[in-house]
Amino acid sequence: MGDTLEFSDIYQEVKGSWNDGRLRFSKQNVVYKSTKTGKVDSISAGDLNLAQWRRVCLGHGIKLGTSSGNFYKYDGFRDTDFEKISEFFKANYKVELTEKDMCVKGWNWGTAKFSGPQLSFEVNDNSAFEIPLSNVSQCATGKNEVTLEFHQNDDTEVSLMEVRFYVPPSQADERQDPVEAFAQNVLCKADVIQATGDAVCVFKELQCLTPRGRYDIRIYPSFLHLHGKTFDYKIPYTTVLRLFLLPHKDQRQMFFVISLDPPIKQGQTRYHFLILLFSKEEELSLTLNMSEEDVERRFEGKLSKNMSGSLYEMVSRVMKSLVNRKITVPGNFQGHSGAQCITCSYKASSGLLYPLERGFIYVHKPPVHLRFEEISCVNFARGTTTTRSFDFEIETKQGNQYTFSSIEREEYGKLFDFVNAKKLNIKNRGFKEGMKGNKDEYSDSDDDQHDAYLERMKAEGKIREEGNDSDESDGGSDESFNPGEEDDDIAEEYDSNASASDSSEDGDESGDEGEKKKKVKKEKVVKEKKERKPRKEKKQKDPGAPKRPMSAYMIWLNASRERIKSENPGISITEISKKAGEMWRQLEKEDKEEWETKAGEAKRQYEKAKKEYKESGGGIGVGVSPSSSKKESKKSGGKKDEKKRKSAGGEKEKERGGGNDSFKSREFIETSEESSSDSDHKSKSKRKKKKKRRKRRLPHPQWRSPTKHTLLPRRTHKGPIIYTFHVDVTQTD
């Protein structure tokens, strides 16, 4: 037998809920670590004075008792584990593991025994149930009854609210009431918060981020009292899991974080973390409300009656001494800016992510604490909005995923080195590391592997640096820009006579070089447009033509389809084709020859029938589509219509201007010479414009006067535009 015994999936009852974890027996102590909270309970081997093996709801369990009166119960063992654990106890501990039966009769009449912080209800000297008095929140008495109320746990689906005990009157001792004696035994060990006496010290108007507001914090020997304008909270020290002291990124403020389990409640809101924000410049002189002897005896030199210093140091020292927990601070991690945290966003809220020696903590909305032990893998992902940032994803063993986004690209190298040094599983690295076990997945064998994301980020950084260099060079050319050369640049870009403007410049070499650089930058690569191929007109099928022959596979498939259906009942059509393809590939050449000969005969018959069909005159004119003939007829018809319209318009003009052929004024001659040459062209273009305007439904523009006349046209109908002139004619010799 080895020096240790380890068991996984062992459960511990905490305020009505079962929390799983790992239990280890060693020669020095018994250690239990909760998977949910990470809290470690250690029992020294010399303090053990009781060890019982019992049959419980989750199989078998062990009850351990210490000399200080505390009890620890662990369930989830198998029946075969008893011999192994019993031998280990005999060899290494002074206590033997004994079997203890529980009363399962279901009787509700028995004896209540108080042993340390536990109430045991026994029937015939066998325990029926046990109540840890630390779970009791309130104790009320009646005439012959005692009512116990319990703390509620949000993790449980069903909670025990209260238990009532009937206490019969005792005739032996009339001086002492048995009900009051029962209640006093419960209250002396129960976790009932009573604000009796004076506080050890008071901190006034401290800024609290969660729950938000300013609170007066009163420190009592057994609990912490937060007094605000709207809400009050009483926090027992037994619910405090961890303490954190974290510097802000601006190096002027400090966060003091208190982790709580169970959390404090405000309506339906639960606060698992109490976060206080301090300024480093705030100083405080503190005097404890205790005598020096009591301070020395109670805190053993950790605190003194009179203290002075920074406010955050005073609060952290007092809390550390009362809670008896270590304060966690950031380790050796330093970001790109030299700070011990990383600016990021979680759930659309900006905050700070602190890489610690044994986990990550995000402050502040909502606060998140992730231990390395519960992390399954991490992932570095590209940012969704920009390449200047990336996302850091953490996946836990319970299947939860936390994404911290908008992290600056410069922080990648520092964070990757930190994760790699802590031997966390990086998801980007691929299958080999991600699928290893708990022991192998944290090994250093993958340190030399190629990190594709890191190389990609470096390449992007080089490209950006080159782009910045080019921008700087452009900036230098702008600074040396000469205002006198502005016209030349404009001529070079827009004027058609750009060469003349260039030749008029001086022959300085520097000016020529600058112009060459500008010309090179302005040159753009013009992509050659590919010519579209004309659409092939679909050939019309001839219904009377002989059908094409089937291949050997199709002939075999038609013959084998019914057989495949009978062998595979319920098979679909697509599955039949897949199955047939597999069967055809598996056929040997000898079997395929039969179907290939049939396919050859079918092909010969098809060629013979096709030849006879063509000789008989079939298939003539089949390749021409009816749509093309319609288009040609439309085109020819359109040309004829245009000719008719032109001829009709010319006759009408002759009719209107028939009486004025002999007398033509100077204005009429000028306009007629210009309009006659472009009349056909203008009429066509105007018709096209009209059609476009009608399609687009745009308003018709106003008619403009001719270039050489001040007279406006008059439209009489939808035909061509007719100009009417009023001219005075005088006859001269």
XYZ file of C-alpha atoms in Angstrom:
733
model
C 0.000 0.000 0.000
C 1.280 3.466 -0.882
C 1.679 6.492 1.324
C -1.532 8.116 0.080
C -5.056 7.175 -0.927
C -6.939 9.420 -3.364
C -10.613 9.356 -4.313
C -12.391 11.467 -6.901
C -16.101 12.344 -7.096
C -16.443 12.558 -3.342
C -19.291 14.766 -2.117
C -19.558 17.080 0.853
C -22.835 18.546 2.082
C -22.736 22.359 2.315
C -25.963 24.003 3.462
C -28.242 21.540 1.731
C -26.280 21.051 -1.504
C -23.783 18.397 -2.536
C -20.434 19.747 -3.721
C -18.105 17.299 -5.438
C -14.352 17.248 -5.004
C -11.301 15.109 -4.341
C -10.325 13.465 -1.048
C -6.795 12.391 -0.171
C -5.624 10.375 2.837
C -1.939 10.750 3.684
C 0.178 9.923 6.704
C 0.213 13.539 7.858
C -3.344 14.737 7.161
C -6.666 14.316 5.375
C -7.232 16.878 2.620
C -10.472 17.591 0.778
C -10.607 20.094 -2.112
C -13.917 21.314 -3.507
C -14.207 21.406 -7.283
C -16.714 24.266 -7.253
C -15.032 26.754 -4.931
C -11.480 25.410 -4.716
C -11.653 25.613 -0.922
C -9.307 23.210 0.864
C -10.145 21.535 4.198
C -7.151 19.969 5.926
C -7.429 17.740 8.998
C -4.269 16.820 10.840
C -3.819 13.098 11.465
C -3.091 13.708 15.160
C -6.434 15.520 15.680
C -8.590 12.611 14.511
C -10.517 10.890 17.301
C -13.510 9.447 15.396
C -13.891 7.566 12.103
C -17.186 5.916 11.139
C -18.230 4.069 7.969
C -21.953 4.517 7.247
C -24.511 3.656 4.620
C -25.929 6.906 3.184
C -27.986 8.070 0.217
C -24.974 8.366 -2.142
C -23.618 4.872 -1.471
C -21.301 4.884 1.535
C -19.818 7.712 3.552
C -17.184 8.479 6.194
C -17.705 10.655 9.250
C -14.539 12.053 10.814
C -14.384 13.786 14.199
C -11.580 15.901 15.663
C -10.472 16.644 19.186
C -11.726 20.240 18.831
C -15.299 18.962 18.404
C -15.679 19.484 14.661
C -17.182 16.867 12.350
C -16.523 16.249 8.641
C -18.705 14.023 6.483
C -17.769 12.764 3.011
C -20.065 10.637 0.828
C -19.731 8.837 -2.484
C -17.555 5.821 -1.623
C -18.107 2.310 -2.945
C -18.671 -0.782 -0.866
C -15.311 -2.200 -1.978
C -13.429 0.832 -0.624
C -14.038 -0.084 3.016
C -11.255 -2.679 3.326
C -8.674 -0.465 1.625
C -9.465 2.578 3.796
C -9.699 0.496 6.989
C -6.218 -0.969 6.450
C -4.800 2.484 5.735
C -6.297 3.852 8.979
C -4.840 0.961 11.004
C -1.382 1.438 9.520
C -1.128 5.254 9.691
C -3.721 6.669 12.123
C -4.460 6.064 15.779
C -8.155 5.705 15.013
C -9.823 2.621 13.589
C -12.576 2.861 10.980
C -15.746 1.355 12.509
C -19.090 0.615 10.891
C -22.122 2.510 12.186
C -25.710 1.752 11.241
C -28.317 4.466 10.715
C -31.920 4.235 11.904
C -34.235 3.842 8.923
C -37.465 2.995 10.772
C -38.970 6.401 10.110
C -39.922 7.074 13.727
C -40.346 10.685 14.792
C -39.929 10.090 18.540
C -36.426 9.931 19.916
C -33.655 11.657 21.813
C -31.888 14.896 20.826
C -28.160 14.899 21.632
C -25.875 17.911 21.308
C -22.268 16.997 20.536
C -20.174 19.993 19.621
C -21.552 21.947 16.639
C -24.025 19.160 15.751
C -27.506 18.077 16.791
C -28.159 14.335 16.442
C -31.648 12.846 16.617
C -31.312 9.209 17.749
C -33.813 6.371 17.897
C -32.754 3.363 19.964
C -29.147 4.626 20.106
C -28.962 4.799 16.305
C -28.794 8.136 14.584
C -31.820 8.975 12.397
C -30.562 12.354 11.131
C -28.003 14.988 12.059
C -28.219 18.778 11.817
C -25.065 20.936 11.609
C -25.870 23.867 13.874
C -23.850 26.175 11.645
C -26.689 25.876 9.105
C -29.224 27.311 11.570
C -30.094 30.950 10.922
C -32.787 31.458 13.563
C -34.194 29.650 16.618
C -37.689 30.411 17.974
C -39.433 28.925 21.016
C -43.087 28.259 21.862
C -44.897 26.654 24.753
C -43.530 23.158 24.187
C -41.894 23.676 20.751
C -38.576 24.794 19.341
C -38.395 25.918 15.693
C -35.110 25.908 13.775
C -34.802 27.969 10.579
C -31.959 27.351 8.114
C -29.806 29.368 5.723
C -30.940 29.111 2.123
C -28.653 27.930 -0.665
C -29.340 29.135 -4.215
C -27.653 26.096 -5.754
C -30.241 23.655 -4.426
C -33.502 22.886 -6.196
C -35.249 21.963 -2.925
C -34.338 23.632 0.386
C -35.234 22.718 3.945
C -36.796 25.814 5.492
C -37.419 24.794 9.111
C -37.687 21.897 11.560
C -39.908 21.856 14.665
C -39.170 19.808 17.787
C -41.759 19.018 20.429
C -40.122 19.093 23.871
C -42.265 17.461 26.619
C -42.250 19.118 30.067
C -39.719 17.673 32.501
C -40.699 16.830 36.077
C -37.156 16.213 37.262
C -35.938 19.825 37.349
C -38.675 22.420 37.658
C -36.244 25.342 37.891
C -35.023 25.038 34.293
C -37.422 25.072 31.382
C -36.504 22.259 28.941
C -37.588 24.369 25.931
C -35.258 27.227 26.894
C -32.414 24.794 27.569
C -32.893 23.249 24.108
C -32.889 26.702 22.472
C -29.752 27.815 24.353
C -27.851 24.721 23.198
C -28.818 25.535 19.613
C -28.005 29.272 19.766
C -24.571 28.818 21.316
C -23.408 26.922 18.212
C -25.756 28.285 15.544
C -24.681 30.754 12.852
C -27.059 33.448 14.062
C -25.846 36.985 13.417
C -26.600 39.250 16.349
C -25.155 42.757 16.372
C -24.539 42.868 20.093
C -21.750 44.881 21.619
C -19.464 47.440 20.056
C -17.666 47.079 16.764
C -13.933 46.464 16.746
C -13.472 49.357 14.288
C -15.478 51.390 11.779
C -14.497 52.598 8.289
C -16.721 55.431 7.093
C -17.920 56.244 3.572
C -15.955 53.658 1.629
C -16.587 53.518 -2.131
C -18.031 50.141 -3.083
C -18.350 49.061 -6.742
C -20.403 45.900 -6.106
C -22.897 46.468 -4.577
C -22.694 50.006 -5.880
C -22.676 52.899 -3.443
C -20.881 54.251 -0.377
C -21.066 52.196 2.806
C -19.935 52.410 6.396
C -18.124 49.171 7.200
C -18.345 48.057 10.820
C -16.001 45.266 11.808
C -17.394 42.856 14.433
C -15.565 39.832 15.861
C -17.646 37.313 13.863
C -19.152 39.230 10.940
C -18.865 42.294 8.726
C -21.639 44.879 8.640
C -22.149 47.089 5.565
C -24.401 50.036 6.350
C -25.557 52.133 3.385
C -28.223 54.697 2.708
C -30.610 52.128 1.230
C -29.389 48.615 2.113
C -27.597 46.857 4.949
C -25.609 43.643 4.637
C -24.260 41.346 7.332
C -21.500 39.061 6.077
C -20.204 36.278 8.358
C -16.484 35.659 8.114
C -17.186 31.975 7.471
C -18.603 32.878 4.054
C -15.407 34.639 2.923
C -13.444 32.459 0.489
C -10.594 34.684 -0.705
C -9.163 38.189 -0.456
C -7.561 40.065 -3.374
C -5.556 43.302 -3.396
C -5.160 44.512 -6.997
C -3.510 47.714 -8.273
C -5.405 49.759 -10.848
C -3.849 50.331 -14.271
C -3.458 54.053 -13.563
C -1.232 53.229 -10.522
C -3.229 55.671 -8.388
C -6.014 53.419 -7.139
C -6.351 49.988 -5.542
C -9.067 47.322 -5.678
C -9.813 45.254 -2.573
C -11.939 42.243 -3.568
C -13.687 39.880 -1.134
C -14.950 36.584 -2.590
C -18.105 35.266 -0.894
C -19.829 31.880 -0.843
C -22.790 31.949 -0.368
C -23.234 35.397 -1.938
C -25.036 38.339 -0.412
C -28.523 39.015 -1.763
C -30.389 42.124 -2.843
C -33.785 41.022 -4.141
C -33.129 38.595 -6.978
C -29.548 39.864 -7.435
C -26.636 37.896 -6.010
C -23.248 39.434 -5.281
C -20.480 36.840 -5.188
C -17.819 39.537 -4.844
C -17.522 42.611 -2.654
C -15.280 45.143 -4.464
C -13.926 48.252 -2.721
C -12.039 51.021 -4.536
C -9.394 53.065 -2.697
C -7.109 55.911 -3.612
C -3.446 55.386 -2.731
C -3.202 58.928 -1.394
C -5.843 58.411 1.336
C -4.301 58.083 4.803
C -5.953 56.869 8.017
C -5.130 56.621 11.726
C -7.030 53.692 13.263
C -7.652 52.794 16.899
C -9.209 49.423 17.744
C -12.013 49.319 20.271
C -10.210 46.710 22.376
C -7.638 46.694 25.139
C -4.027 45.995 24.289
C -4.134 42.637 26.133
C -7.197 41.549 24.163
C -5.610 42.650 20.889
C -2.423 40.731 21.651
C -4.316 37.638 22.781
C -6.836 37.673 19.966
C -4.664 38.599 16.961
C -1.257 37.319 18.158
C 0.712 40.355 17.023
C -0.951 40.684 13.590
C -2.681 43.904 14.694
C -1.966 46.582 17.239
C -4.307 48.907 19.085
C -3.094 52.046 17.283
C -2.221 51.882 13.556
C -1.725 54.410 10.784
C -1.046 54.242 7.063
C -2.862 54.081 3.752
C -6.570 53.379 3.933
C -6.407 50.262 1.725
C -3.572 48.848 3.891
C -5.604 49.305 7.082
C -8.704 47.620 5.636
C -6.728 44.713 4.182
C -4.743 44.109 7.411
C -7.866 44.057 9.569
C -9.744 41.750 7.197
C -6.800 39.383 6.878
C -6.492 39.053 10.651
C -10.207 38.516 11.295
C -10.955 36.207 8.365
C -7.636 34.356 8.725
C -7.153 34.161 4.951
C -4.193 35.072 2.790
C -4.407 38.104 0.504
C -3.807 37.323 -3.160
C -1.852 39.892 -5.183
C -0.756 39.853 -8.873
C 2.351 37.822 -9.633
C 5.186 38.463 -12.050
C 3.014 39.280 -15.049
C 3.601 42.660 -16.703
C 1.742 43.868 -19.760
C 2.954 45.920 -22.696
C 2.514 49.191 -20.781
C 4.208 47.833 -17.646
C 0.931 47.347 -15.731
C 0.006 44.076 -14.027
C -3.361 43.902 -15.771
C -4.850 43.953 -19.266
C -7.624 46.243 -20.451
C -10.421 44.258 -22.104
C -14.193 43.925 -22.365
C -16.478 41.236 -21.009
C -20.194 41.175 -21.882
C -20.054 44.645 -23.495
C -18.523 46.182 -20.363
C -14.936 47.377 -20.138
C -12.744 46.236 -17.257
C -9.362 44.864 -16.211
C -8.130 41.258 -16.422
C -5.479 40.268 -13.860
C -3.352 37.165 -14.551
C -2.555 35.726 -11.103
C -0.218 32.962 -10.028
C -3.097 30.463 -9.816
C -5.856 31.940 -11.929
C -7.446 34.932 -13.614
C -9.693 37.572 -12.085
C -11.720 40.144 -14.022
C -12.781 43.413 -12.393
C -15.362 44.611 -12.262
C -18.732 44.221 -14.014
C -19.487 41.403 -13.586
C -16.525 40.132 -11.536
C -15.154 36.754 -12.659
C -12.578 34.546 -10.927
C -11.243 31.512 -12.802
C -8.747 29.124 -11.228
C -6.227 27.261 -13.381
C -7.543 23.974 -11.966
C -11.013 24.493 -13.449
C -9.761 25.732 -16.849
C -9.967 23.178 -19.642
C -8.288 25.251 -22.369
C -7.691 28.802 -23.559
C -7.926 30.230 -27.059
C -6.485 33.279 -28.806
C -8.966 34.454 -31.440
C -8.903 37.280 -33.938
C -10.998 40.320 -33.043
C -14.364 40.522 -34.793
C -14.257 44.259 -35.541
C -10.599 45.134 -36.170
C -7.195 43.511 -36.522
C -5.698 45.841 -33.921
C -7.146 43.703 -31.125
C -7.777 40.053 -30.312
C -10.037 37.992 -28.050
C -8.950 35.761 -25.178
C -11.329 32.845 -24.628
C -11.327 30.603 -21.550
C -13.262 27.335 -21.467
C -13.828 25.576 -18.147
C -14.146 21.873 -17.474
C -17.851 22.364 -16.724
C -18.362 23.581 -20.321
C -18.704 27.321 -19.594
C -16.913 29.771 -21.887
C -15.694 33.256 -21.003
C -14.626 35.631 -23.800
C -12.533 38.691 -22.987
C -12.515 40.849 -26.115
C -10.906 44.050 -27.421
C -7.448 43.282 -26.041
C -4.695 45.350 -27.646
C -2.543 43.489 -30.136
C 0.642 44.472 -28.279
C -0.481 42.427 -25.244
C -0.530 39.149 -27.191
C 3.127 38.227 -26.705
C 3.103 38.868 -22.941
C -0.162 36.992 -22.390
C 0.901 34.063 -24.568
C 4.183 33.705 -22.655
C 2.297 33.796 -19.347
C -0.202 31.120 -20.424
C 2.610 28.991 -21.814
C 4.627 29.296 -18.586
C 1.606 28.202 -16.525
C 1.302 25.131 -18.803
C -2.312 25.766 -19.714
C -3.794 23.974 -22.701
C -3.883 26.324 -25.707
C -6.652 25.404 -28.116
C -5.007 27.022 -31.184
C -2.155 24.543 -31.069
C -4.230 21.736 -32.486
C -5.297 18.202 -31.735
C -2.179 16.873 -30.034
C -2.222 19.111 -27.003
C -5.964 19.575 -26.728
C -6.753 15.867 -26.372
C -4.194 14.973 -23.725
C -5.027 14.040 -20.193
C -4.651 16.178 -17.103
C -1.087 15.069 -16.566
C 0.187 15.226 -20.122
C -1.683 18.323 -21.266
C 0.450 20.592 -19.067
C 3.783 19.158 -20.220
C 6.477 21.239 -21.944
C 6.658 19.086 -25.067
C 4.697 21.573 -27.154
C 6.757 24.643 -26.341
C 8.717 24.388 -29.604
C 5.641 24.009 -31.787
C 4.912 26.577 -34.490
C 2.312 29.128 -33.403
C 0.457 30.131 -36.554
C -1.475 32.953 -34.905
C 1.693 34.515 -33.476
C 3.406 34.405 -36.868
C 0.349 35.927 -38.512
C 0.202 38.737 -35.990
C 3.921 39.457 -36.489
C 3.471 39.547 -40.266
C 0.581 41.984 -39.916
C 2.710 44.116 -37.630
C 5.493 44.301 -40.236
C 2.983 45.270 -42.924
C 1.589 48.018 -40.717
C 5.081 49.295 -39.921
C 5.887 49.439 -43.634
C 2.611 51.267 -44.216
C 3.484 53.762 -41.480
C 6.925 54.298 -43.056
C 5.331 55.005 -46.410
C 2.918 57.428 -44.749
C 5.858 59.217 -43.146
C 7.595 59.468 -46.514
C 4.426 60.956 -47.998
C 4.335 63.403 -45.129
C 7.903 64.469 -45.922
C 7.005 65.182 -49.532
C 4.034 67.253 -48.358
C 6.268 69.331 -46.109
C 8.624 70.113 -49.028
C 5.714 71.075 -51.261
C 6.270 74.375 -53.120
C 3.129 76.496 -53.585
C 4.562 77.837 -56.852
C 4.351 74.408 -58.438
C 0.641 73.978 -57.824
C -0.406 74.994 -61.329
C 2.081 72.581 -62.879
C 0.679 69.654 -60.925
C -2.830 70.554 -61.946
C -1.798 70.809 -65.566
C -0.103 67.463 -65.351
C -3.284 65.796 -64.077
C -6.078 67.525 -65.927
C -4.775 69.651 -68.833
C -4.511 68.146 -72.261
C -1.329 70.199 -72.832
C 0.538 68.642 -69.906
C 3.801 68.282 -71.859
C 3.940 72.021 -72.539
C 3.636 72.800 -68.856
C 6.384 70.319 -68.048
C 8.737 71.808 -70.656
C 8.279 75.314 -69.275
C 9.818 74.287 -65.918
C 13.451 74.708 -64.956
C 15.842 71.836 -65.499
C 16.658 71.120 -61.873
C 17.344 67.478 -61.123
C 15.560 67.540 -57.781
C 12.361 68.806 -59.387
C 12.504 66.130 -62.095
C 13.021 63.381 -59.532
C 10.090 64.612 -57.438
C 7.841 64.640 -60.486
C 8.895 61.134 -61.445
C 7.999 59.856 -57.960
C 4.596 61.497 -58.145
C 3.946 60.054 -61.567
C 4.882 56.601 -60.376
C 2.494 56.836 -57.441
C -0.378 58.073 -59.587
C -0.126 55.236 -62.052
C -2.917 52.722 -61.506
C -3.143 49.236 -62.783
C -6.168 48.953 -65.041
C -7.604 45.491 -65.174
C -8.506 44.280 -68.608
C -12.187 43.515 -68.886
C -12.910 40.105 -70.222
C -15.148 40.033 -73.229
C -18.414 38.302 -72.594
C -19.026 35.310 -74.710
C -22.297 35.339 -76.630
C -24.959 33.156 -75.132
C -25.448 29.881 -76.852
C -28.960 29.357 -78.021
C -30.542 26.183 -76.727
C -31.180 23.597 -79.346
C -34.737 22.450 -79.641
C -35.141 18.732 -79.075
C -36.720 16.678 -81.769
C -39.468 14.552 -80.210
C -39.380 12.053 -83.077
C -35.649 11.344 -82.861
C -34.543 7.982 -81.379
C -33.505 8.049 -77.710
C -29.894 7.662 -76.658
C -28.872 4.217 -75.362
C -28.258 3.515 -71.648
C -24.819 2.723 -70.274
C -23.870 -0.659 -68.841
C -24.285 0.657 -65.280
C -27.807 1.963 -65.918
C -28.909 -1.313 -67.549
C -27.522 -3.201 -64.525
C -29.202 -0.753 -62.094
C -32.655 -1.183 -63.691
C -32.286 -4.916 -63.449
C -30.980 -4.880 -59.827
C -33.146 -2.139 -58.295
C -35.879 -4.458 -56.981
C -33.297 -6.820 -55.513
C -31.596 -3.934 -53.635
C -34.975 -2.809 -52.233
C -35.812 -6.316 -51.008
C -32.416 -6.736 -49.339
C -32.630 -3.288 -47.665
C -36.254 -2.627 -46.660
C -37.123 1.040 -46.049
C -34.159 2.363 -48.019
C -34.609 5.776 -49.697
C -34.009 6.619 -53.362
C -30.731 8.423 -52.693
C -29.485 5.567 -50.554
C -30.369 3.118 -53.342
C -28.111 4.989 -55.768
C -25.269 5.073 -53.227
C -25.662 1.376 -52.482
C -25.830 0.512 -56.183
C -22.671 2.517 -56.891
C -20.787 0.581 -54.205
C -22.057 -2.740 -55.524
C -21.130 -1.842 -59.120
C -17.579 -0.936 -58.072
C -17.245 -4.250 -56.269
C -18.313 -6.286 -59.322
C -15.559 -8.142 -61.137
C -14.753 -7.668 -64.810
C -16.288 -11.016 -65.734
C -19.622 -10.003 -64.223
C -19.542 -6.591 -65.911
C -18.919 -8.085 -69.390
C -22.551 -9.259 -69.635
C -23.903 -5.720 -69.122
C -21.266 -4.106 -71.310
C -22.261 -6.371 -74.244
C -25.901 -5.363 -73.738
C -24.875 -1.691 -73.737
C -22.899 -2.244 -76.978
C -25.901 -3.839 -78.684
C -28.121 -0.925 -77.584
C -25.600 1.556 -78.996
C -25.491 -0.179 -82.365
C -29.281 -0.207 -82.559
C -29.336 3.534 -81.727
C -26.852 4.416 -84.460
C -28.820 2.359 -86.985
C -32.125 4.010 -86.011
C -30.563 7.484 -86.110
C -29.217 6.883 -89.636
C -32.616 5.707 -90.882
C -34.299 8.715 -89.250
C -32.007 11.221 -90.997
C -32.436 9.486 -94.379
C -36.193 9.751 -94.048
C -35.903 13.573 -93.594
C -36.187 13.829 -89.832
C -34.328 16.491 -87.833
C -34.341 19.239 -90.564
C -34.602 22.772 -89.107
C -34.556 21.529 -85.545
C -31.483 23.501 -84.411
C -33.095 26.978 -84.858
C -34.901 28.394 -81.845
C -38.222 30.172 -82.327
C -37.121 33.147 -80.197
C -34.388 34.178 -82.668
C -36.851 34.266 -85.592
C -39.210 36.460 -83.563
C -36.404 38.931 -82.777
C -35.460 39.239 -86.443
C -39.054 39.853 -87.444
C -39.355 42.564 -84.789
C -36.214 44.308 -86.053
C -37.408 44.319 -89.655
C -40.833 45.540 -88.622
C -39.311 48.365 -86.548
C -37.243 49.676 -89.478
C -40.313 49.820 -91.718
C -42.245 51.793 -89.077
C -39.457 54.333 -88.753
C -39.416 54.923 -92.537
C -43.189 55.448 -92.541
C -42.949 57.986 -89.683
C -40.191 59.946 -91.434
C -42.135 60.160 -94.694
C -45.331 61.229 -92.914
C -43.503 63.973 -90.949
C -41.897 65.401 -94.126
C -45.247 65.653 -95.966
C -46.845 67.517 -93.074
C -44.009 70.040 -92.920
C -44.366 70.683 -96.632
C -48.103 71.260 -96.228
C -47.586 73.796 -93.422
C -44.793 75.750 -95.154
C -46.069 75.514 -98.746
C -47.082 79.263 -99.154
C -43.799 80.723 -97.956
C -41.352 78.950 -100.350
C -40.709 82.141 -102.419
C -40.024 84.493 -99.517
C -37.419 83.418 -96.919
C -36.032 85.840 -94.339
C -32.445 85.921 -93.203
C -33.345 84.359 -89.862
C -35.305 81.567 -91.537
C -32.416 80.755 -93.867
C -29.908 80.492 -90.985
C -32.126 78.243 -88.917
C -33.192 76.109 -91.854
C -29.590 75.404 -92.848
C -28.704 74.278 -89.363
C -31.858 72.361 -88.574
C -32.054 70.551 -91.914
C -28.643 68.904 -91.444
C -29.347 67.652 -87.928
C -33.100 67.159 -88.036
C -32.991 63.391 -88.416
C -30.313 62.977 -85.782
C -32.085 65.221 -83.253
C -35.445 63.579 -83.722
C -33.970 60.152 -83.062
C -32.065 61.260 -79.975
C -35.127 63.082 -78.582
C -37.296 60.007 -79.014
C -34.753 57.931 -77.118
C -34.561 60.490 -74.321
C -38.341 60.585 -74.058
C -38.508 56.836 -73.685
C -35.871 56.883 -70.964
C -37.662 59.653 -69.081
C -40.960 57.808 -69.226
C -39.340 54.687 -67.841
C -37.633 56.571 -65.028
C -40.730 58.757 -64.450
C -38.656 61.937 -64.279
C -40.149 65.429 -64.933
C -39.575 66.789 -68.407
C -36.965 69.596 -68.460
C -37.966 73.073 -69.587
C -37.489 73.836 -73.255
C -34.593 76.086 -73.967
C -34.417 78.722 -76.683
C -32.201 78.078 -79.748
C -28.671 79.394 -79.686
C -29.169 81.986 -82.456
C -32.788 82.982 -81.695
C -34.753 84.450 -78.840
C -37.944 82.793 -80.000
C -39.325 79.751 -78.160
C -40.666 76.622 -79.854
C -44.310 75.685 -79.848
C -45.441 72.082 -79.601
C -48.669 71.318 -81.383
C -48.715 67.509 -81.098
C -46.506 64.578 -80.264
C -44.613 64.795 -83.534
C -41.477 66.834 -84.277
C -40.991 70.374 -82.914
C -42.182 73.213 -85.206
C -40.687 76.696 -84.958
C -43.024 79.623 -85.835
C -41.443 82.942 -86.883
C -43.007 86.415 -87.306
C -40.927 88.342 -89.882
C -41.523 91.724 -91.618
C -40.598 91.444 -95.312
C -39.774 94.597 -97.331
C -39.206 94.536 -101.087
C -36.238 96.462 -102.482
C -35.146 97.162 -106.048
